[in-house]
Coordinates of C-alpha atoms in Angstrom, one line a residue:
X1 CA 78.3 34.2 29.0
X2 CA 76.0 31.8 30.2
X3 CA 73.1 34.4 31.4
X4 CA 73.0 35.0 27.4
X5 CA 73.7 30.7 26.5
X6 CA 70.2 30.7 29.0
X7 CA 68.2 33.8 27.1
X8 CA 69.7 32.1 24.0
X9 CA 68.6 28.9 24.2
X10 CA 64.2 30.1 26.8
X11 CA 64.1 31.7 23.6
X12 CA 64.4 29.5 20.6
X13 CA 62.4 26.9 23.6
X14 CA 60.0 29.6 23.5
X15 CA 59.6 29.8 19.6
X16 CA 60.2 25.8 19.0
X17 CA 56.6 25.8 21.0
X18 CA 55.4 28.8 19.4
X19 CA 55.7 26.9 16.5
X20 CA 54.6 23.5 17.5
X21 CA 50.9 25.8 18.6
X22 CA 50.7 27.2 16.1
X23 CA 50.9 24.2 13.3
X24 CA 48.8 21.9 16.0
X25 CA 46.6 25.4 15.1
X26 CA 46.5 25.0 11.8
X27 CA 46.4 21.5 11.3
X28 CA 42.4 22.4 13.8
X29 CA 42.0 25.0 11.7
X30 CA 42.3 23.1 8.4
X31 CA 40.1 19.9 10.3
X32 CA 37.8 21.9 11.1
X33 CA 37.3 23.7 7.4
X34 CA 37.1 20.2 6.5
X35 CA 34.5 18.6 8.7
X36 CA 32.3 21.7 8.2
X37 CA 32.8 21.6 4.0
X38 CA 31.5 18.0 4.4
X39 CA 29.0 18.6 6.3
X40 CA 27.6 21.3 4.2
X41 CA 28.2 18.6 1.1
X42 CA 25.5 16.5 3.8
X43 CA 22.7 19.3 4.1
X44 CA 22.8 21.0 0.3
X45 CA 21.1 18.2 -2.2
X46 CA 22.9 19.9 -4.5
X47 CA 25.9 18.2 -4.4
X48 CA 25.2 15.1 -2.5
X49 CA 28.4 11.7 -4.1
X50 CA 25.9 9.9 -5.6
X51 CA 23.2 11.9 -6.4
X52 CA 21.0 10.2 -9.9
X53 CA 19.3 11.8 -12.6
X54 CA 15.6 9.9 -11.9
X55 CA 15.5 8.7 -15.7
X56 CA 19.2 7.1 -15.3
X57 CA 17.9 5.7 -12.2
X58 CA 15.2 3.7 -13.6
X59 CA 17.2 2.8 -16.3
X60 CA 19.7 1.2 -14.1
X61 CA 17.5 -0.5 -11.7
X62 CA 14.5 -1.6 -14.0
X63 CA 11.2 -1.9 -13.1
X64 CA 8.8 -1.6 -9.4
X65 CA 8.9 -4.8 -7.4
X66 CA 4.9 -5.7 -7.2
X67 CA 3.6 -5.0 -4.4
X68 CA 3.3 -8.2 -1.4
X69 CA 0.5 -7.0 0.3
X70 CA -2.2 -3.7 0.2
X71 CA 0.0 -0.6 0.8
X72 CA -1.2 2.9 2.9
X73 CA 0.8 5.9 2.3
X74 CA 1.1 9.2 3.1
X75 CA 1.8 12.4 2.1
X76 CA 2.8 15.5 4.2
X77 CA 3.0 18.5 1.7
X78 CA 3.7 22.2 2.5
X79 CA 0.0 24.3 1.4
X80 CA -2.4 23.3 -1.4
X81 CA -3.4 26.6 -1.5
X82 CA 0.6 27.7 -3.5
X83 CA -0.8 26.1 -7.1
X84 CA 2.2 24.4 -7.1
X85 CA 2.1 21.9 -4.3
X86 CA -1.2 21.6 -5.3
X87 CA 0.2 19.9 -8.5
X88 CA 2.4 18.2 -6.4
X89 CA -0.6 16.8 -5.2
X90 CA -2.4 16.3 -7.8
X91 CA 0.6 13.6 -9.1
X92 CA 0.8 11.7 -6.3
X93 CA -3.4 11.5 -6.5
X94 CA -3.0 10.3 -10.2
X95 CA -0.5 7.8 -9.6
X96 CA -2.2 6.3 -6.9
X97 CA -5.1 6.1 -9.5
X98 CA -3.2 4.8 -11.4
X99 CA -1.8 1.6 -9.9
X100 CA -5.1 0.8 -8.5
X101 CA -6.0 1.1 -11.9
X102 CA -3.1 -3.0 -11.9
X103 CA -5.4 -4.1 -9.0
X104 CA -3.4 -2.9 -6.2
X105 CA -5.5 -2.1 -3.1
X106 CA -3.6 1.6 -1.9
X107 CA -4.4 4.0 0.1
X108 CA -3.2 7.9 -0.3
X109 CA -3.7 9.5 2.5
X110 CA -2.7 14.0 1.3
X111 CA -2.4 16.4 3.6
X112 CA -1.2 19.4 4.1
X113 CA -0.3 22.4 7.5
X114 CA -2.5 25.4 7.1
X115 CA 0.2 27.5 5.1
X116 CA 3.9 28.3 4.2
X117 CA 4.8 28.0 7.5
X118 CA 3.4 26.0 10.0
X119 CA 6.2 23.7 10.1
X120 CA 4.5 22.3 14.0
X121 CA 1.5 21.1 12.0
X122 CA 2.9 19.9 9.0
X123 CA 5.3 17.8 11.8
X124 CA 1.7 17.3 13.7
X125 CA 0.0 15.3 10.8
X126 CA 2.9 13.8 9.9
X127 CA 3.8 12.0 13.6
X128 CA -0.5 10.9 13.0
X129 CA 0.3 8.5 9.8
X130 CA 3.1 7.4 11.5
X131 CA 0.4 7.1 14.6
X132 CA -1.5 5.4 11.5
X133 CA 1.1 2.5 11.3
X134 CA 1.5 3.6 7.1
X135 CA 4.1 2.0 5.0
X136 CA 5.7 5.1 4.1
X137 CA 5.3 8.9 4.4
X138 CA 6.7 10.8 1.3
X139 CA 7.1 15.0 3.1
X140 CA 8.1 18.3 1.7
X141 CA 9.1 19.6 5.1
X142 CA 9.3 23.3 4.9
X143 CA 12.1 23.9 6.5
X144 CA 14.7 21.6 6.4
X145 CA 14.8 20.4 10.7
X146 CA 11.3 21.1 11.1
X147 CA 10.4 16.8 10.5
X148 CA 13.2 16.2 11.8
X149 CA 12.4 13.7 15.2
X150 CA 9.0 12.7 12.9
X151 CA 10.9 11.0 10.9
X152 CA 13.1 9.5 13.3
X153 CA 10.4 8.8 15.4
X154 CA 9.2 6.8 11.6
X155 CA 12.2 5.6 11.5
X156 CA 12.5 3.5 14.3
X157 CA 8.9 2.6 13.4
X158 CA 9.7 0.9 10.1
X159 CA 8.7 3.0 7.5
X160 CA 10.5 4.9 5.2
X161 CA 10.3 8.3 4.2
X162 CA 10.9 10.4 1.3
X163 CA 11.6 13.8 1.2
X164 CA 9.8 15.6 -2.5
X165 CA 11.5 18.4 -2.9
X166 CA 10.6 21.1 -0.2
X167 CA 13.8 21.8 2.6
X168 CA 16.8 18.4 2.9
X169 CA 16.6 16.7 6.1
X170 CA 19.0 15.0 5.7
X171 CA 17.8 11.9 7.5
X172 CA 15.4 11.6 5.6
X173 CA 15.8 8.4 3.8
X174 CA 16.0 9.6 -0.2
X175 CA 15.9 13.4 -0.7
X176 CA 13.7 13.9 -4.8
X177 CA 13.6 17.3 -5.9
X178 CA 15.5 19.1 -8.9
X179 CA 19.0 20.4 -7.9
X180 CA 17.9 23.8 -6.5
X181 CA 21.1 25.3 -8.2
X182 CA 20.4 23.9 -11.5
X183 CA 17.6 26.7 -11.3
X184 CA 18.6 29.2 -10.9
X185 CA 21.5 28.7 -13.6
X186 CA 19.7 28.3 -15.7
X187 CA 17.6 31.5 -15.3
X188 CA 21.6 33.2 -14.7
X189 CA 21.8 31.7 -18.3
X190 CA 18.9 33.1 -20.4
X191 CA 18.8 36.2 -18.7
X192 CA 22.7 36.6 -19.8
X193 CA 21.6 35.9 -23.6
X194 CA 19.3 37.8 -23.6
X195 CA 20.9 41.3 -21.8
X196 CA 24.4 39.9 -23.6
X197 CA 27.8 42.2 -23.8
X198 CA 25.9 44.9 -22.7
X199 CA 24.8 43.2 -19.0
X200 CA 22.9 45.5 -16.5
X201 CA 21.5 45.5 -13.0
X202 CA 20.3 42.6 -11.7
X203 CA 17.9 41.3 -8.6
X204 CA 16.6 38.3 -7.3
X205 CA 13.2 37.7 -4.7
X206 CA 14.0 34.7 -2.9
X207 CA 12.1 32.5 -1.0
X208 CA 12.3 31.5 2.7
X209 CA 15.8 31.6 3.1
X210 CA 16.3 29.2 5.7
X211 CA 15.1 26.4 3.0
X212 CA 17.8 24.4 0.8
X213 CA 15.4 24.9 -2.6
X214 CA 15.5 28.9 -2.1
X215 CA 19.8 29.2 -0.8
X216 CA 20.3 27.3 -4.0
X217 CA 18.6 28.8 -6.6
X218 CA 19.8 31.7 -5.7
X219 CA 23.0 30.6 -5.3
X220 CA 23.3 28.7 -8.7
X221 CA 21.7 32.2 -10.4
X222 CA 24.4 35.0 -9.0
X223 CA 27.4 32.4 -8.9
X224 CA 26.2 31.2 -12.7
X225 CA 27.2 34.9 -13.6
X226 CA 29.5 35.8 -11.8
X227 CA 31.1 33.2 -13.5
X228 CA 30.4 33.8 -16.9
X229 CA 28.4 37.3 -16.9
X230 CA 30.3 40.2 -14.9
X231 CA 28.8 42.5 -17.1
X232 CA 26.0 41.3 -15.2
X233 CA 25.6 42.5 -11.4
X234 CA 23.2 40.9 -8.6
X235 CA 23.0 44.4 -7.7
X236 CA 19.8 43.4 -4.2
X237 CA 18.3 39.3 -3.1
X238 CA 15.8 40.1 -0.4
X239 CA 13.6 36.9 0.5
X240 CA 9.9 38.1 0.4
X241 CA 9.0 33.7 1.8
X242 CA 7.3 32.3 -0.6
X243 CA 4.5 35.2 -0.4
X244 CA 3.4 36.3 -3.4
X245 CA 2.2 40.0 -1.9
X246 CA 5.4 39.7 -0.3
X247 CA 6.6 39.3 -3.4
X248 CA 4.4 42.3 -4.5
X249 CA 5.9 45.1 -2.0
X250 CA 10.2 43.6 -2.8
X251 CA 9.5 44.1 -6.2
X252 CA 8.0 47.7 -5.3
X253 CA 10.5 49.1 -3.4
X254 CA 13.5 47.4 -6.1
X255 CA 12.5 49.4 -8.9
X256 CA 12.2 52.8 -6.4
X257 CA 15.7 52.0 -6.0
X258 CA 17.4 50.5 -9.0
X259 CA 14.7 52.0 -11.5
X260 CA 17.8 51.0 -13.9
X261 CA 16.7 47.6 -13.5
X262 CA 17.4 44.9 -16.5
X263 CA 16.0 41.8 -15.2
X264 CA 14.5 39.1 -11.9
X265 CA 15.2 35.9 -10.7
X266 CA 12.3 34.9 -8.3
X267 CA 13.0 32.3 -6.5
X268 CA 8.9 30.9 -7.2
X269 CA 5.9 31.4 -9.4
X270 CA 3.9 32.1 -6.4
X271 CA 6.2 35.5 -6.4
X272 CA 7.0 35.7 -9.5
X273 CA 2.9 37.2 -10.3
X274 CA 3.5 39.9 -7.5
X275 CA 6.7 40.5 -8.8
X276 CA 4.8 40.8 -12.3
X277 CA 1.8 42.7 -11.3
X278 CA 4.9 45.5 -9.6
X279 CA 6.1 45.7 -13.2
X280 CA 3.5 46.6 -14.8
X281 CA 2.3 48.2 -12.7
X282 CA 5.1 50.9 -12.4
X283 CA 5.0 50.8 -16.6
X284 CA 8.9 49.2 -16.1
X285 CA 7.8 45.3 -18.2
X286 CA 9.5 46.5 -21.3
X287 CA 12.6 47.2 -19.3
X288 CA 12.5 44.7 -16.6
X289 CA 13.0 40.8 -18.1
X290 CA 11.0 38.3 -15.3
X291 CA 11.5 35.0 -14.6
X292 CA 10.3 32.6 -12.3
X293 CA 10.7 29.4 -10.6
X294 CA 8.6 26.5 -10.3
X295 CA 6.5 25.7 -14.5
X296 CA 2.5 26.6 -12.5
X297 CA -0.4 27.2 -14.5
X298 CA -1.0 30.6 -13.8
X299 CA 3.1 31.2 -14.2
X300 CA 2.7 28.8 -17.9
X301 CA -0.1 30.6 -18.8
X302 CA 1.1 34.5 -18.4
X303 CA 4.0 32.7 -21.1
X304 CA 1.9 32.3 -23.7
X305 CA -0.4 35.3 -23.1
X306 CA 3.0 37.7 -23.1
X307 CA 3.2 38.8 -20.4
X308 CA 5.7 37.0 -17.8
X309 CA 9.3 37.1 -19.8
X310 CA 10.4 32.2 -18.7
X311 CA 10.0 30.0 -16.3
X312 CA 12.0 27.0 -14.5
X313 CA 9.2 23.8 -14.9
X314 CA 10.2 22.1 -12.7
X315 CA 7.6 20.1 -13.7
X316 CA 5.5 19.9 -10.3
X317 CA 3.4 16.9 -10.8
X318 CA 5.9 14.3 -12.2
X319 CA 7.1 15.1 -9.3
X320 CA 4.3 14.1 -7.8
X321 CA 4.1 11.0 -9.6
X322 CA 8.1 10.3 -9.4
X323 CA 7.3 10.4 -4.9
X324 CA 5.3 7.6 -5.3
X325 CA 7.4 5.4 -7.6
X326 CA 10.0 5.9 -5.4
X327 CA 8.4 5.3 -2.3
X328 CA 7.5 1.5 -3.8
X329 CA 11.0 1.2 -4.7
X330 CA 11.7 1.9 -1.3
X331 CA 9.6 -0.8 -0.4
X332 CA 10.2 -3.5 -2.7
X333 CA 13.5 -3.3 -1.4
X334 CA 15.2 -1.8 -4.5
X335 CA 19.1 0.1 -3.3
X336 CA 18.6 3.0 -3.2
X337 CA 20.4 6.5 -3.6
X338 CA 20.4 8.8 -0.5
X339 CA 19.2 11.9 -3.7
X340 CA 17.4 11.5 -6.9
X341 CA 16.9 14.6 -9.6
X342 CA 14.2 15.2 -11.0
X343 CA 13.4 17.4 -15.4
X344 CA 14.2 20.8 -14.6
X345 CA 13.5 22.8 -17.6
X346 CA 13.1 26.8 -18.4
X347 CA 9.8 27.1 -20.5
X348 CA 9.7 30.3 -22.4
X349 CA 7.4 31.6 -25.7
X350 CA 10.2 29.5 -27.3
X351 CA 8.3 26.3 -26.1
X352 CA 5.9 27.0 -24.4
X353 CA 3.3 24.5 -26.3
X354 CA 5.9 21.7 -25.7
X355 CA 4.9 18.2 -24.4
X356 CA 6.7 17.9 -20.7
X357 CA 5.9 14.5 -20.8
X358 CA 8.9 15.1 -24.4
X359 CA 10.2 17.1 -22.8
X360 CA 11.2 14.9 -18.9
X361 CA 11.4 12.1 -21.6
X362 CA 7.9 9.9 -19.5
X363 CA 7.5 7.0 -19.0
X364 CA 3.9 4.4 -16.7
X365 CA 4.8 2.5 -13.6
X366 CA 6.6 -1.0 -14.1
X367 CA 6.1 -3.6 -12.0
X368 CA 8.3 -7.1 -12.3

């Protein structure tokens, strides 16, 4: 009888220990999940708490503090052979010219790496700007991580860094750019309206997966369709690394692999022109809807010509102008949120001729 009592007590004790360990493990798992969730939000500008739309921000904070000294601002861009980044460059430089008309002595140093994948080259040119003691730096990271060390070095030297589109470098002072998931959502909604309840199979051609913009655009597209039109199936997602020729080759493969494809969403306009070339060569243009992303002149002209169906216009030239605006506000001591969204709009044959300044509600710089 004593042995039985001892046995029961031992079993009870063991079960209690197991129960405690189980609860502890569950609590640890919950904590890890919460920490992971928080980390994901921090790493994703789309989900950043306190983010605001640029037009709302300027209504709140008002005019830009007038600079009290001559300024040198650098722009460490991605690759100017990509028309999108050329448009951002144009916006940065145009805003610089407007500032000079106000009597400001401003030097702009606008440079890019040797291509969309030149992470080390971009970091090197940013470090050069830091060593030259620029007042502020605008940067469009090639990936989420390639400019982290350079940014920390800049901040240690008292140089604010503005993250303009590109990868999301969370240590930079301010991120300026569109909500990437909204790009995908707008594309999905447009395609859904065209295909209706009949639906069909669609595909995505993605940029570089290690860049938050590519991930966000793709996720926004897929998740919107899963939630709003289950008759449309995303049957394939392939990355083409922002490269036109790679996108053409990927599209060639998609057409062979999915002969009944009804639409394709391509993460940027450089790639979409390659995909469109493939589709037209295969005689599939009447079958496959083609939607790009960026709003480059080539893509907009293609819409006018009735070739490309639509693109998500990110108004890159105005994003460049806004970046200079935000750099000046930061230098002027204005309190700014970590993430500032720029405007988006889907452009197709119905609104291709509309004035972009009207679409985004643009207003010129105003100083205090």
